[in-house]
Short mmCIF file of C-alpha atoms in Angstrom, two decimals:
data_model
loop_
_atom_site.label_atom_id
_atom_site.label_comp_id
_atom_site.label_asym_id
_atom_site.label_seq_id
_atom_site.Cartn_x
_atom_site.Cartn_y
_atom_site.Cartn_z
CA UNK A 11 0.00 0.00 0.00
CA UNK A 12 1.21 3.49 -1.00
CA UNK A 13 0.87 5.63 2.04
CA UNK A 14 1.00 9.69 1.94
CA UNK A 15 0.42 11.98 4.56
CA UNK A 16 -1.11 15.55 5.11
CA UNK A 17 -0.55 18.28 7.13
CA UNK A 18 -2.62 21.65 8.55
CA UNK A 19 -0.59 23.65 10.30
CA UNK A 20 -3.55 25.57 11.25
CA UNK A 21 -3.80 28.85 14.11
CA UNK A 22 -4.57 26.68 17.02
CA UNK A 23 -2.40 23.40 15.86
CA UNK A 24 -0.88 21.16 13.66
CA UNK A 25 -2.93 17.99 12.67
CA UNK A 26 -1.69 14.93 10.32
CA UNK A 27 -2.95 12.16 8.65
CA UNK A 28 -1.50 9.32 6.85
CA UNK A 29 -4.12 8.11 4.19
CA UNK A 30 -3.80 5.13 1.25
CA UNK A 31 -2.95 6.89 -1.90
CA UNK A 32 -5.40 4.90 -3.68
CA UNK A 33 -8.44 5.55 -1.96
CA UNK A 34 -7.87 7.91 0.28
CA UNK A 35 -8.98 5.98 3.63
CA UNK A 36 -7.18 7.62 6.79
CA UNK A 37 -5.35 5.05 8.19
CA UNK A 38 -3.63 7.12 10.96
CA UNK A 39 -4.13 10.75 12.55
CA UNK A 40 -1.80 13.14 15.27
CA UNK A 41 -2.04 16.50 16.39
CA UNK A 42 -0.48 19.14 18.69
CA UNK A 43 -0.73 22.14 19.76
CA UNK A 44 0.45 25.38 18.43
CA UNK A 45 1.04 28.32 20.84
CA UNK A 46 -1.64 31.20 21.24
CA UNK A 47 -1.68 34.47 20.16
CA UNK A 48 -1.37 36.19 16.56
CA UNK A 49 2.34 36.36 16.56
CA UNK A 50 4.23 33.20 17.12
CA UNK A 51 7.35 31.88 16.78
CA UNK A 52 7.99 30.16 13.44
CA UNK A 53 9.69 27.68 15.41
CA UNK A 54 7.02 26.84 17.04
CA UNK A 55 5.18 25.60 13.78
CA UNK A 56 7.78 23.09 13.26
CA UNK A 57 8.40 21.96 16.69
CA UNK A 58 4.57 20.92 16.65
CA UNK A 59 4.73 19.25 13.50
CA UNK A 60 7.47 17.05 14.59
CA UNK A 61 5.64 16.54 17.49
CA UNK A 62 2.50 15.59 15.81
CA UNK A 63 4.61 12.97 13.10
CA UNK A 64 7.03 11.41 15.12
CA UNK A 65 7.04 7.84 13.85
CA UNK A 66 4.66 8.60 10.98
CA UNK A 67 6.97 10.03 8.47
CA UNK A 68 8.90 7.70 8.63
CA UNK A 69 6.69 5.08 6.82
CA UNK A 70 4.86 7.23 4.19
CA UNK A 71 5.69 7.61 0.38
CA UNK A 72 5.22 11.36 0.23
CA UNK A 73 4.09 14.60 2.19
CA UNK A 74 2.26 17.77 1.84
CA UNK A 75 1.44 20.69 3.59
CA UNK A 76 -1.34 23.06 4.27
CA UNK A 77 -1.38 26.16 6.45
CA UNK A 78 -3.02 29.03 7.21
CA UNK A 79 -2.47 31.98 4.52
CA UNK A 80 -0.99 35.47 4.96
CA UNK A 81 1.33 34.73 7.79
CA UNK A 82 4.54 36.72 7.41
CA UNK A 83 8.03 34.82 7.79
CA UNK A 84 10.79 36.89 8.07
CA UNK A 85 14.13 35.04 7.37
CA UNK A 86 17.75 36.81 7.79
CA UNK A 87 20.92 35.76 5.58
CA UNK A 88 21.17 32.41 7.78
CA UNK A 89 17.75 31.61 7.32
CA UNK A 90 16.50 32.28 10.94
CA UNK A 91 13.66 34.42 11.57
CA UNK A 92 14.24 38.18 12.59
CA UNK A 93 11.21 38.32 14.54
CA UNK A 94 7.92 36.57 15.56
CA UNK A 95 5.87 35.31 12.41
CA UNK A 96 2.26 37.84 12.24
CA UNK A 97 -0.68 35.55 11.90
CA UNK A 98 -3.13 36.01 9.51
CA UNK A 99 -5.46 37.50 11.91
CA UNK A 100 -3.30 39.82 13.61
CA UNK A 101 -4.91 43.72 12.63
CA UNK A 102 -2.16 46.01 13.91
CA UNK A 103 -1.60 46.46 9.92
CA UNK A 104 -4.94 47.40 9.17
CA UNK A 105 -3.72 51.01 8.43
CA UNK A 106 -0.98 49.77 6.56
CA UNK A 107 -3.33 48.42 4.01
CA UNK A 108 -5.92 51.45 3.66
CA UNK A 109 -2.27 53.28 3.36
CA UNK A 110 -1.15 50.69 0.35
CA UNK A 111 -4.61 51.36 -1.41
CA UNK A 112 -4.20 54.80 -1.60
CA UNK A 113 -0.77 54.73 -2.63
CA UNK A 114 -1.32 52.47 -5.85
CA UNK A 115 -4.52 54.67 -6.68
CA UNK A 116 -7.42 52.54 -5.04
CA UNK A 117 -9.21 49.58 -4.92
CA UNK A 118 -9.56 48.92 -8.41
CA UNK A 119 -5.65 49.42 -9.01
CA UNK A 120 -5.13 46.53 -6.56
CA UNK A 121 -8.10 44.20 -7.98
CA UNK A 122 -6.89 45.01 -11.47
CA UNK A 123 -3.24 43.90 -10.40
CA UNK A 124 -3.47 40.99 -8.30
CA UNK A 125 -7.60 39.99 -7.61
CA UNK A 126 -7.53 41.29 -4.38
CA UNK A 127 -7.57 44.73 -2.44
CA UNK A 128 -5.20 44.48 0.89
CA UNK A 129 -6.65 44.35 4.64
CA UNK A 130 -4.94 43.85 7.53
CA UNK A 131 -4.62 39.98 6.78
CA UNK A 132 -2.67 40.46 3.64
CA UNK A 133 0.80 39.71 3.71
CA UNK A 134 1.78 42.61 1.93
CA UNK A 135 0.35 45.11 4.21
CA UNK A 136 1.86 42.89 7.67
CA UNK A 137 5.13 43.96 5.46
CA UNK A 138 4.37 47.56 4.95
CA UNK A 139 4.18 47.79 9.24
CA UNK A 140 7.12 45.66 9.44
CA UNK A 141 8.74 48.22 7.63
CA UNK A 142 7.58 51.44 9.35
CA UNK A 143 7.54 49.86 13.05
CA UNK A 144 10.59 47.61 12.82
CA UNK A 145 12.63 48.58 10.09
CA UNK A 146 15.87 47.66 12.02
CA UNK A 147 14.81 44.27 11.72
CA UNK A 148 13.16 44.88 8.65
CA UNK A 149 16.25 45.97 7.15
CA UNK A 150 17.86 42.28 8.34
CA UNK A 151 15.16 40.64 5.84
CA UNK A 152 16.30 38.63 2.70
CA UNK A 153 13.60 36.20 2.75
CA UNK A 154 9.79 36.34 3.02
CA UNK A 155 8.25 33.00 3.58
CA UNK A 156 4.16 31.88 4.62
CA UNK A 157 3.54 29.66 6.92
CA UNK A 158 3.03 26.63 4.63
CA UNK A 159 6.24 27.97 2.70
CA UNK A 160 8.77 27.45 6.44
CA UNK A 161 7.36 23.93 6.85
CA UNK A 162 8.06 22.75 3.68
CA UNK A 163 11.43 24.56 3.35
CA UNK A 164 11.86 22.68 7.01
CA UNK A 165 11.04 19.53 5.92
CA UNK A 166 13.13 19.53 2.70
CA UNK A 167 16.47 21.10 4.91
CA UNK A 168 17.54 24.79 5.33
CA UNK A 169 19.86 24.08 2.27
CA UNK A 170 17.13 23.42 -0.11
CA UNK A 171 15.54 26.66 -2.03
CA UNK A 172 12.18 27.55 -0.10
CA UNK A 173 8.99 26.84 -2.53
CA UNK A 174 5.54 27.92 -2.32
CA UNK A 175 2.22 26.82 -4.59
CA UNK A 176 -0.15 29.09 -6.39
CA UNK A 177 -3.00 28.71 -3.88
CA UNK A 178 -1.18 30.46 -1.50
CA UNK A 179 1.11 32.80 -3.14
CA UNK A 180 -2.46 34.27 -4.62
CA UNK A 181 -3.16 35.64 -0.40
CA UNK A 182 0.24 37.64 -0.26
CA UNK A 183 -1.09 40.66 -2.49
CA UNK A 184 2.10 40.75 -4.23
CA UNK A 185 1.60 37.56 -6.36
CA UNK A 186 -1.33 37.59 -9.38
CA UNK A 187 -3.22 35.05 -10.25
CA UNK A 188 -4.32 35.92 -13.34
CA UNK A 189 -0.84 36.06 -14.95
CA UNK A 190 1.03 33.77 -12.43
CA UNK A 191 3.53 36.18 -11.49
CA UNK A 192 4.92 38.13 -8.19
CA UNK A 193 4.58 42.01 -8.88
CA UNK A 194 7.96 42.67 -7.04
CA UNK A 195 6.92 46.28 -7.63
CA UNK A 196 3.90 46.51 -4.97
CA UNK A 197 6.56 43.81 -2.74
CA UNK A 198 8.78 47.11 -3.08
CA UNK A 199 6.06 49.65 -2.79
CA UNK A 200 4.94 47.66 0.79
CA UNK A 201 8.39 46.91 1.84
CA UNK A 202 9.26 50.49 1.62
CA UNK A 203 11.79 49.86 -1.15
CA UNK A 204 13.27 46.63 -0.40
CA UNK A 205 13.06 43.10 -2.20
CA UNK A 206 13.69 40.30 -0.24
CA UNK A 207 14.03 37.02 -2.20
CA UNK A 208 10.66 34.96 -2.59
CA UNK A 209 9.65 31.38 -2.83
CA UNK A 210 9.64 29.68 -5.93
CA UNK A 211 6.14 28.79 -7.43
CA UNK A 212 5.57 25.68 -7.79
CA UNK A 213 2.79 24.22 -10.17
CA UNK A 214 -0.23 21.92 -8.66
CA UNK A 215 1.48 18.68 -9.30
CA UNK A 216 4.78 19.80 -8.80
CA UNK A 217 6.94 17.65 -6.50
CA UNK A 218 9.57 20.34 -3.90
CA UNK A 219 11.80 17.50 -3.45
CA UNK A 220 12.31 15.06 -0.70
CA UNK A 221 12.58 14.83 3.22
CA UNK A 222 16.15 12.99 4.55
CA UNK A 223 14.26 9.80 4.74
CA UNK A 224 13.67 10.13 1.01
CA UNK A 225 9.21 10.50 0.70
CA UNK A 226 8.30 13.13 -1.85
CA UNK A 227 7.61 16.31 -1.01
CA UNK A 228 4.31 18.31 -2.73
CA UNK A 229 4.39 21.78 -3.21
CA UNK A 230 1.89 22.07 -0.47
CA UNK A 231 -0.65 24.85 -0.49
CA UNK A 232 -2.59 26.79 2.04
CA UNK A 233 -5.51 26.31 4.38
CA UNK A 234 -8.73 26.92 2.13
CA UNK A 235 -6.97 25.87 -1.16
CA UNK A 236 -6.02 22.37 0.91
CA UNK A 237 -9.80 22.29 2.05
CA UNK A 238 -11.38 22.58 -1.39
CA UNK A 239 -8.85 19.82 -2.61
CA UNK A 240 -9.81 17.33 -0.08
CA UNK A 241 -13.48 18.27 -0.55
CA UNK A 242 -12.76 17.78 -4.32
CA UNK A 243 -15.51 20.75 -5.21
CA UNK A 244 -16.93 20.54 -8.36
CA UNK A 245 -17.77 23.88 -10.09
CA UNK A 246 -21.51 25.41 -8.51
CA UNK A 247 -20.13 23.63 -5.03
CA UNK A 248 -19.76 26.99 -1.96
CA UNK A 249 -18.05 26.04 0.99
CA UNK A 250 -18.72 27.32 4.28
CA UNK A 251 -16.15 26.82 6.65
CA UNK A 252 -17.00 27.57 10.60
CA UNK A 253 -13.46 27.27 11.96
CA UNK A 254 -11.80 29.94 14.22
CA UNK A 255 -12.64 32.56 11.56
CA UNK A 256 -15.43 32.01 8.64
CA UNK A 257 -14.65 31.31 5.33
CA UNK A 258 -17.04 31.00 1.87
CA UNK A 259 -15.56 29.92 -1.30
CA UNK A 260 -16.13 28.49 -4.46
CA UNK A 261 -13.97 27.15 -7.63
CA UNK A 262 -14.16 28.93 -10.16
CA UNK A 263 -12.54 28.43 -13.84
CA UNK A 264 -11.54 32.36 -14.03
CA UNK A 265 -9.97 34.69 -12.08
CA UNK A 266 -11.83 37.63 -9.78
CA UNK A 267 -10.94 40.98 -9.80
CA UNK A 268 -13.25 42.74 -6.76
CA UNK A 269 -12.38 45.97 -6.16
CA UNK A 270 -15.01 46.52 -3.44
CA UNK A 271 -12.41 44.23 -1.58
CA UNK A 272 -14.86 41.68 0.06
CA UNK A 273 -13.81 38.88 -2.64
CA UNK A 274 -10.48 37.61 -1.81
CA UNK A 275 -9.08 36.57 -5.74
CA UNK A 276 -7.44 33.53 -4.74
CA UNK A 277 -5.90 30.25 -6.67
CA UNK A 278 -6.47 27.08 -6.02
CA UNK A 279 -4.08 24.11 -6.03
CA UNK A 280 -5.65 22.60 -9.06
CA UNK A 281 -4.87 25.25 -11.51
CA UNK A 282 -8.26 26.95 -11.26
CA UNK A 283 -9.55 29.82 -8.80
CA UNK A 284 -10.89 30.03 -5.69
CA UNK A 285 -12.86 33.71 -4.86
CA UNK A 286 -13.18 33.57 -1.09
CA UNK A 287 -14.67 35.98 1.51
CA UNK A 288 -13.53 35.95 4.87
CA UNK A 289 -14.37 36.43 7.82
CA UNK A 290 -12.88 36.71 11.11
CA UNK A 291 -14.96 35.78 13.82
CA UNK A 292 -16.82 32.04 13.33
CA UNK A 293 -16.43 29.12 15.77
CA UNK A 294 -14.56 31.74 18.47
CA UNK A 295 -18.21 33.37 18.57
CA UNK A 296 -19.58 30.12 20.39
CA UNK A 297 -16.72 29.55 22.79
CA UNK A 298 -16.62 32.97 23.62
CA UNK A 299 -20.40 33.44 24.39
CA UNK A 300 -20.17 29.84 26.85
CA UNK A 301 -17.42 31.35 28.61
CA UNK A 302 -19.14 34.16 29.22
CA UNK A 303 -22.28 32.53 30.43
CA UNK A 304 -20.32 30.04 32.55
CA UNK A 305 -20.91 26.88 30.51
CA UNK A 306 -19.13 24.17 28.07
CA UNK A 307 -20.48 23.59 24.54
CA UNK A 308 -23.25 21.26 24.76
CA UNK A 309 -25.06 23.49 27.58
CA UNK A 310 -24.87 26.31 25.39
CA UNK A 311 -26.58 24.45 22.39
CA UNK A 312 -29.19 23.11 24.95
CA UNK A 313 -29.46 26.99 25.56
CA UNK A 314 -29.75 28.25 22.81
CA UNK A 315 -31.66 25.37 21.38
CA UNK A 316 -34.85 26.21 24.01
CA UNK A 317 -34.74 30.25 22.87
CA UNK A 318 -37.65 31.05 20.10
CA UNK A 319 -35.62 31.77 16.72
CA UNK A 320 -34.90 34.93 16.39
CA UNK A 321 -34.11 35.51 20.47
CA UNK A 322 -36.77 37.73 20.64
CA UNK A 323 -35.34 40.28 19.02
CA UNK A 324 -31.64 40.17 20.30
CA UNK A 325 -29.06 40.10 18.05
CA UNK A 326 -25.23 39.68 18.46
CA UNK A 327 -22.74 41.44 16.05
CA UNK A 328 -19.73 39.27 16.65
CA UNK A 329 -17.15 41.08 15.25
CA UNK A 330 -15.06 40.00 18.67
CA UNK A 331 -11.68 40.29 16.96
CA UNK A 332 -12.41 43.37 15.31
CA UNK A 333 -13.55 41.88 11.18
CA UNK A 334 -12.43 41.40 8.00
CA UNK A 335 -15.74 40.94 5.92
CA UNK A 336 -17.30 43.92 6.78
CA UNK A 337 -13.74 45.41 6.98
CA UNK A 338 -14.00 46.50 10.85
CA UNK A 339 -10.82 45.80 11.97
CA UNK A 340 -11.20 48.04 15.22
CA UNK A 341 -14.48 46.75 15.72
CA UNK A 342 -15.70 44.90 18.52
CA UNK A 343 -18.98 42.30 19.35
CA UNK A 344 -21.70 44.17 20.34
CA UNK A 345 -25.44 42.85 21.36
CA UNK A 346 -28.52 44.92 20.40
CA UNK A 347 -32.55 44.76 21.34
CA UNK A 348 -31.78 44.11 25.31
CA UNK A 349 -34.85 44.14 26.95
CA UNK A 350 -36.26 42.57 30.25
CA UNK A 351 -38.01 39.93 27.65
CA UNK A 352 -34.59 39.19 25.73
CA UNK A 353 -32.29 39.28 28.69
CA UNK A 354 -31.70 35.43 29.59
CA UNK A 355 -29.10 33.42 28.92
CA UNK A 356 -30.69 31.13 26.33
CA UNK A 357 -31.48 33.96 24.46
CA UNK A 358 -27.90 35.14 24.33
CA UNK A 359 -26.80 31.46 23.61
CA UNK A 360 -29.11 31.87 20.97
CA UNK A 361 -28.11 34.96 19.69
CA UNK A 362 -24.30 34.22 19.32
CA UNK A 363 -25.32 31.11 17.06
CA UNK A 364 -27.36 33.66 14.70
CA UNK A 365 -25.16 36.11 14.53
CA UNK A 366 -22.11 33.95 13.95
CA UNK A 367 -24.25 32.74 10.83
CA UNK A 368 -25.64 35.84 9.66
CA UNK A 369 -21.94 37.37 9.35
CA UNK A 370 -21.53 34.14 7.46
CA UNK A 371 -24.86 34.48 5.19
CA UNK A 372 -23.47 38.05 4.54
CA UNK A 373 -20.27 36.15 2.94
CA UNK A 374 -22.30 34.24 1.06
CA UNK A 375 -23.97 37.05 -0.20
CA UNK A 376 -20.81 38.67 -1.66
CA UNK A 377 -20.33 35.40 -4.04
CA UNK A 378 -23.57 35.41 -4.87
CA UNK A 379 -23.41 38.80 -6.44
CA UNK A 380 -20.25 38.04 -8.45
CA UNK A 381 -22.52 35.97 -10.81
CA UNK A 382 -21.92 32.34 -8.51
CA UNK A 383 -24.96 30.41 -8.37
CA UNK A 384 -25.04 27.99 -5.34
CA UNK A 385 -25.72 24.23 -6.62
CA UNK A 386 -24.52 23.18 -3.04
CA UNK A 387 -23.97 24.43 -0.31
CA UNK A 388 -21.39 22.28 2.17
CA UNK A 389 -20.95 23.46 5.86
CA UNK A 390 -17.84 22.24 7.32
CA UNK A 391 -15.40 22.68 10.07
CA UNK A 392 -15.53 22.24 13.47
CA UNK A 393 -18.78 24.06 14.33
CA UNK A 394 -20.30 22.51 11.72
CA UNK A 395 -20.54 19.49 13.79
CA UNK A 396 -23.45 21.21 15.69
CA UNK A 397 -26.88 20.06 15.04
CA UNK A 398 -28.15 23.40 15.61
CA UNK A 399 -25.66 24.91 13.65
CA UNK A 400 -26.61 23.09 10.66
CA UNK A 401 -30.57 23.76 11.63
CA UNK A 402 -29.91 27.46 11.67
CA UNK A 403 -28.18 27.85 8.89
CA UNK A 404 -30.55 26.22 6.77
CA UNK A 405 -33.09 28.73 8.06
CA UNK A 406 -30.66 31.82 7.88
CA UNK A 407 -29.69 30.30 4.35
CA UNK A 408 -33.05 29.60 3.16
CA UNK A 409 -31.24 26.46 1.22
CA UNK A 410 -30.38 22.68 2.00
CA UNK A 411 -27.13 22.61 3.73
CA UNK A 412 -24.79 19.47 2.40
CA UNK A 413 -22.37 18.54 6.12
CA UNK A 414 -19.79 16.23 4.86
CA UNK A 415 -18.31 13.61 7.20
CA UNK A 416 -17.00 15.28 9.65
CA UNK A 417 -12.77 15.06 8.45
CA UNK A 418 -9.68 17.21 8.76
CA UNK A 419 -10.25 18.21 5.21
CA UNK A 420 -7.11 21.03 5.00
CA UNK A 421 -4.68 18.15 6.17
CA UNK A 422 -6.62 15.53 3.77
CA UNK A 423 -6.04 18.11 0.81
CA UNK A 424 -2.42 18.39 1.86
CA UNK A 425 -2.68 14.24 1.54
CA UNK A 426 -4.41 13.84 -2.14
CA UNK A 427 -1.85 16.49 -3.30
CA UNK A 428 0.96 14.63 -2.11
CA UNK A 429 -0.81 11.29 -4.07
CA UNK A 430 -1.42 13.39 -7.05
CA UNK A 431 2.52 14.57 -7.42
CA UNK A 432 3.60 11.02 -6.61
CA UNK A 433 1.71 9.49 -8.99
CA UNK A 434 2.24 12.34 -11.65
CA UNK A 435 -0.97 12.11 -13.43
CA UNK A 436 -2.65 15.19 -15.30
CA UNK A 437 -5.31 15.47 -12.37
CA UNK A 438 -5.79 14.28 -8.71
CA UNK A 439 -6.91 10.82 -7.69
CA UNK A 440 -10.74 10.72 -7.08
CA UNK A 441 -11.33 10.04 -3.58
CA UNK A 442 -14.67 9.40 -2.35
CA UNK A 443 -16.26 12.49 0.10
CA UNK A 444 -19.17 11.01 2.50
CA UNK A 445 -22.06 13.21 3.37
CA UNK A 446 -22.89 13.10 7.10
CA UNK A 447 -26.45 15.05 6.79
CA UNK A 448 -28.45 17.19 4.69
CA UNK A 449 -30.44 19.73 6.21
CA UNK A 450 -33.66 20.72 4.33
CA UNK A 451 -35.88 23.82 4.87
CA UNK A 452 -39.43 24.24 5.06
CA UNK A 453 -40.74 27.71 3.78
CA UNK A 454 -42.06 28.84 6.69
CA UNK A 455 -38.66 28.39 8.54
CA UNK A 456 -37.02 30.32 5.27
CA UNK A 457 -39.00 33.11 6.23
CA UNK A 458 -38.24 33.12 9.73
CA UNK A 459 -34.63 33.25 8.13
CA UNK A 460 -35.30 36.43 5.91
CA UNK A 461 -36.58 38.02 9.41
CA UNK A 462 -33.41 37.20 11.24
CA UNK A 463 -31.26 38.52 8.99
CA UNK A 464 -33.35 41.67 8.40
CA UNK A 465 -33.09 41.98 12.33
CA UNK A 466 -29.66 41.25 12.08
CA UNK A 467 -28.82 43.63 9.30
CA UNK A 468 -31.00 46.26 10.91
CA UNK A 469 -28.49 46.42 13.93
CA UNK A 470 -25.32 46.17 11.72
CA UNK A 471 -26.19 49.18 9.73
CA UNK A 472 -27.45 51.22 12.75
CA UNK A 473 -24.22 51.19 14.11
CA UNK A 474 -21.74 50.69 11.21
CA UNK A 475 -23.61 52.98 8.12
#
């Protein structure tokens, strides 16, 4: 039996499996932990992923990994990093990016040149306050890596020349998808006139190399790019991912060019495109309302699950982290309609679930209007898991909501690309996705769902028009 194995190197940890190359069945799994906080060590990333594969590696055939997008690696001359690597969802370079807009001549300068207009996730505006905060260290830079970029470049030996893949290059803002090219011009314009040295790029089925122990190494790719490979979405499929932040995506066969600057214009690892809206706050919006009301998980669905739809009127904005999609990055979770009537704890429980899903509908919404017309909808991740979850967003929806078997899906993307550059064939091996539920809606629940979300968008404008 062929054996390859993939990783996500996500925020909170690094999780593996080893799956048969044939079929795709996992035949092992391992995590561990990554530290907190939206600048870590890059260190840190590797010293959980050995962690997490000790023993495994060594009997597998080849490797790939996925990791979250838009983290910023600086590497000096000897290859060791000149400060702590900024997370995706770190916002200190928020202003940065409404800076680097300006600069080029506005959003549709920045759509036009490479599909996407900068926030504060965007690698190329983390470099721009790099440069204006830090630029002693700044000026030690001769490498820029992302996350998924260090592992691999780990893996492979700090001889080798780092890599990266399309999928993620396309999150940087200095790398276009449409033409397949860095734009070392806006890496300049960020960088305050420097150029450190980049990855290469790597096509889909593009081996890196190999680890000391000889497997094959795949270009790798990052966290939603990974996810839509081990979903293996066919075009009209939207993902909705409830991990720590919220994610909606779709392949599509061209590239996107948004200049409003909701629409992420992302690759995929195929060779196709993947427009994406994020969102910050998703799966944090539960945990964070049960440890606020004193409870685990499960009480707060039982909670929430005895509050009338709708909670009466309350409604959460749970933009806790400050948010990307609206692009609130000093914002902060708010509730709105407290009353006597509304002030229980069920109906807060209830209200966090809506309004995680309604910031998530809102997503939705922004594909939509680009001319992508929903054949399913899958709901995945690890809130996804929730039965009320998947009832609610159905109603906020109004659509059937597909929940695959629950599966590390980044990690199992990471896997079929490593089977699909071992076994260098023109496109990756089929493997099977099982459906765990699909959630139908009646109409009248549909229309409960229009009211929630006029509620919910009622309170959102109010307070951010």
């Amino acid at each position: 039996m062929t054996r390859v194995a993939g990783v996500d190197s996500s925020t909170q940890s690094c999780k593996i499996v080893v799956c048969d190359a044939a079929t795709g069945t996992v035949l092992e799994r391992a995590t561990a932990p990554h530290p907190d906080g939206t600048a870590v060590p890059a260190e840190a990333w590797w010293d959980a992923l050995r962690a997490a594969s000790d023993g495994l590696l060594d009997r597998v055939d080849a490797i790939a990994v996925a990791a979250q997008q838009q983290g910023m690696v600086p590497l000096d001359a000897d290859g060791a990093p000149v400060r702590d690597a900024l997370l995706w969802n770190d916002t200190r370079s928020a202003a940065a990016a409404d800076d680097l807009v300006r600069e080029l001549g506005g959003p549709q300068r920045w759509a036009d040149a490479v599909g996407s207009v900068p926030v504060a996730s965007f690698t190329v505006a983390k470099l721009r306050w790099f440069a204006d905060h830090e630029p002693h260290l700044a000026d030690r830079t001769r490498r820029i890596l992302l996350p998924h970029d260090y592992l691999t470049w780990r893996l492979r030996g700090l001889d080798a020349e780092p890599v990266t893949d399309r999928g993620d290059a396309s999150g940087t803002g200095y790398w276009s998808p449409a033409t397949g090219r860095y734009r070392e011009d806006l890496l300049a314009l960020a960088f305050r006139g420097r150029t450190p040295l980049l990855p290469r790029v790597l096509a889909p089925a593009e081996a890196a190399g190999r680890t000391p122990t000889g497997a094959l190494i795949a270009a790798g790719t990052g966290d939603n790019a990974g996810a839509a490979l081990g979903l293996g979405l066919d075009p009209g499929d939207v993902v909705l991912s409830l991990g720590t932040s919220g994610t909606a995506y779709a392949r599509a066969e061209t590239p996107s060019a948004d200049s409003s600057g909701a629409i992420a214009g992302f690759a995929d690892a195929t060779g196709a495109f993947l427009p994406l809206v994020c969102t910050l706050n998703a799966a944090r919006v539960l945990t964070s309302a049960a440890q606020l009301l004193g409870v685990d998980l499960p009480d707060l669905e039982t909670s929430a699950a005895q509050a009338p739809p709708g909670a009466d009127g309350l409604v959460m904005l749970p933009y806790l982290t400050g948010e990307r999609t609206p692009n609130l990055p000093h914002a902060a979770g708010s509730l709105h309609g407290l009353c006597p009537r509304t002030m229980h704890p069920g109906h807060l429980a209830r209200a966090a679930y809506e309004g995680m899903l309604c910031n998530l509908a809102d997503a939705l919404d922004r594909l939509v209007a680009t001319g992508i017309s929903p054949r399913r909808i899958l709901l995945i991740g690890g809130a996804a898991r929730s039965p009320l979850v998947r009832a609610i967003a159905a109603q906020i929806l109004g659509h059937p909501v597909i929940v695959p078997e629950p599966e590390e899906y980044v990690a199992l993307g990471a896997a079929r690309q490593a089977a699909w550059a071992l076994a260098g064939t023109a496109a990756p091996p089929r493997w099977p996705t099982r459906t765990a539920a699909e959630i139908s809606v009646s109409p009248d629940a549909a229309g409960t769902g229009r009211v929630i979300r006029d509620t919910y968008s009622n309170a959102r404008d109010a307070l951010y028009r």
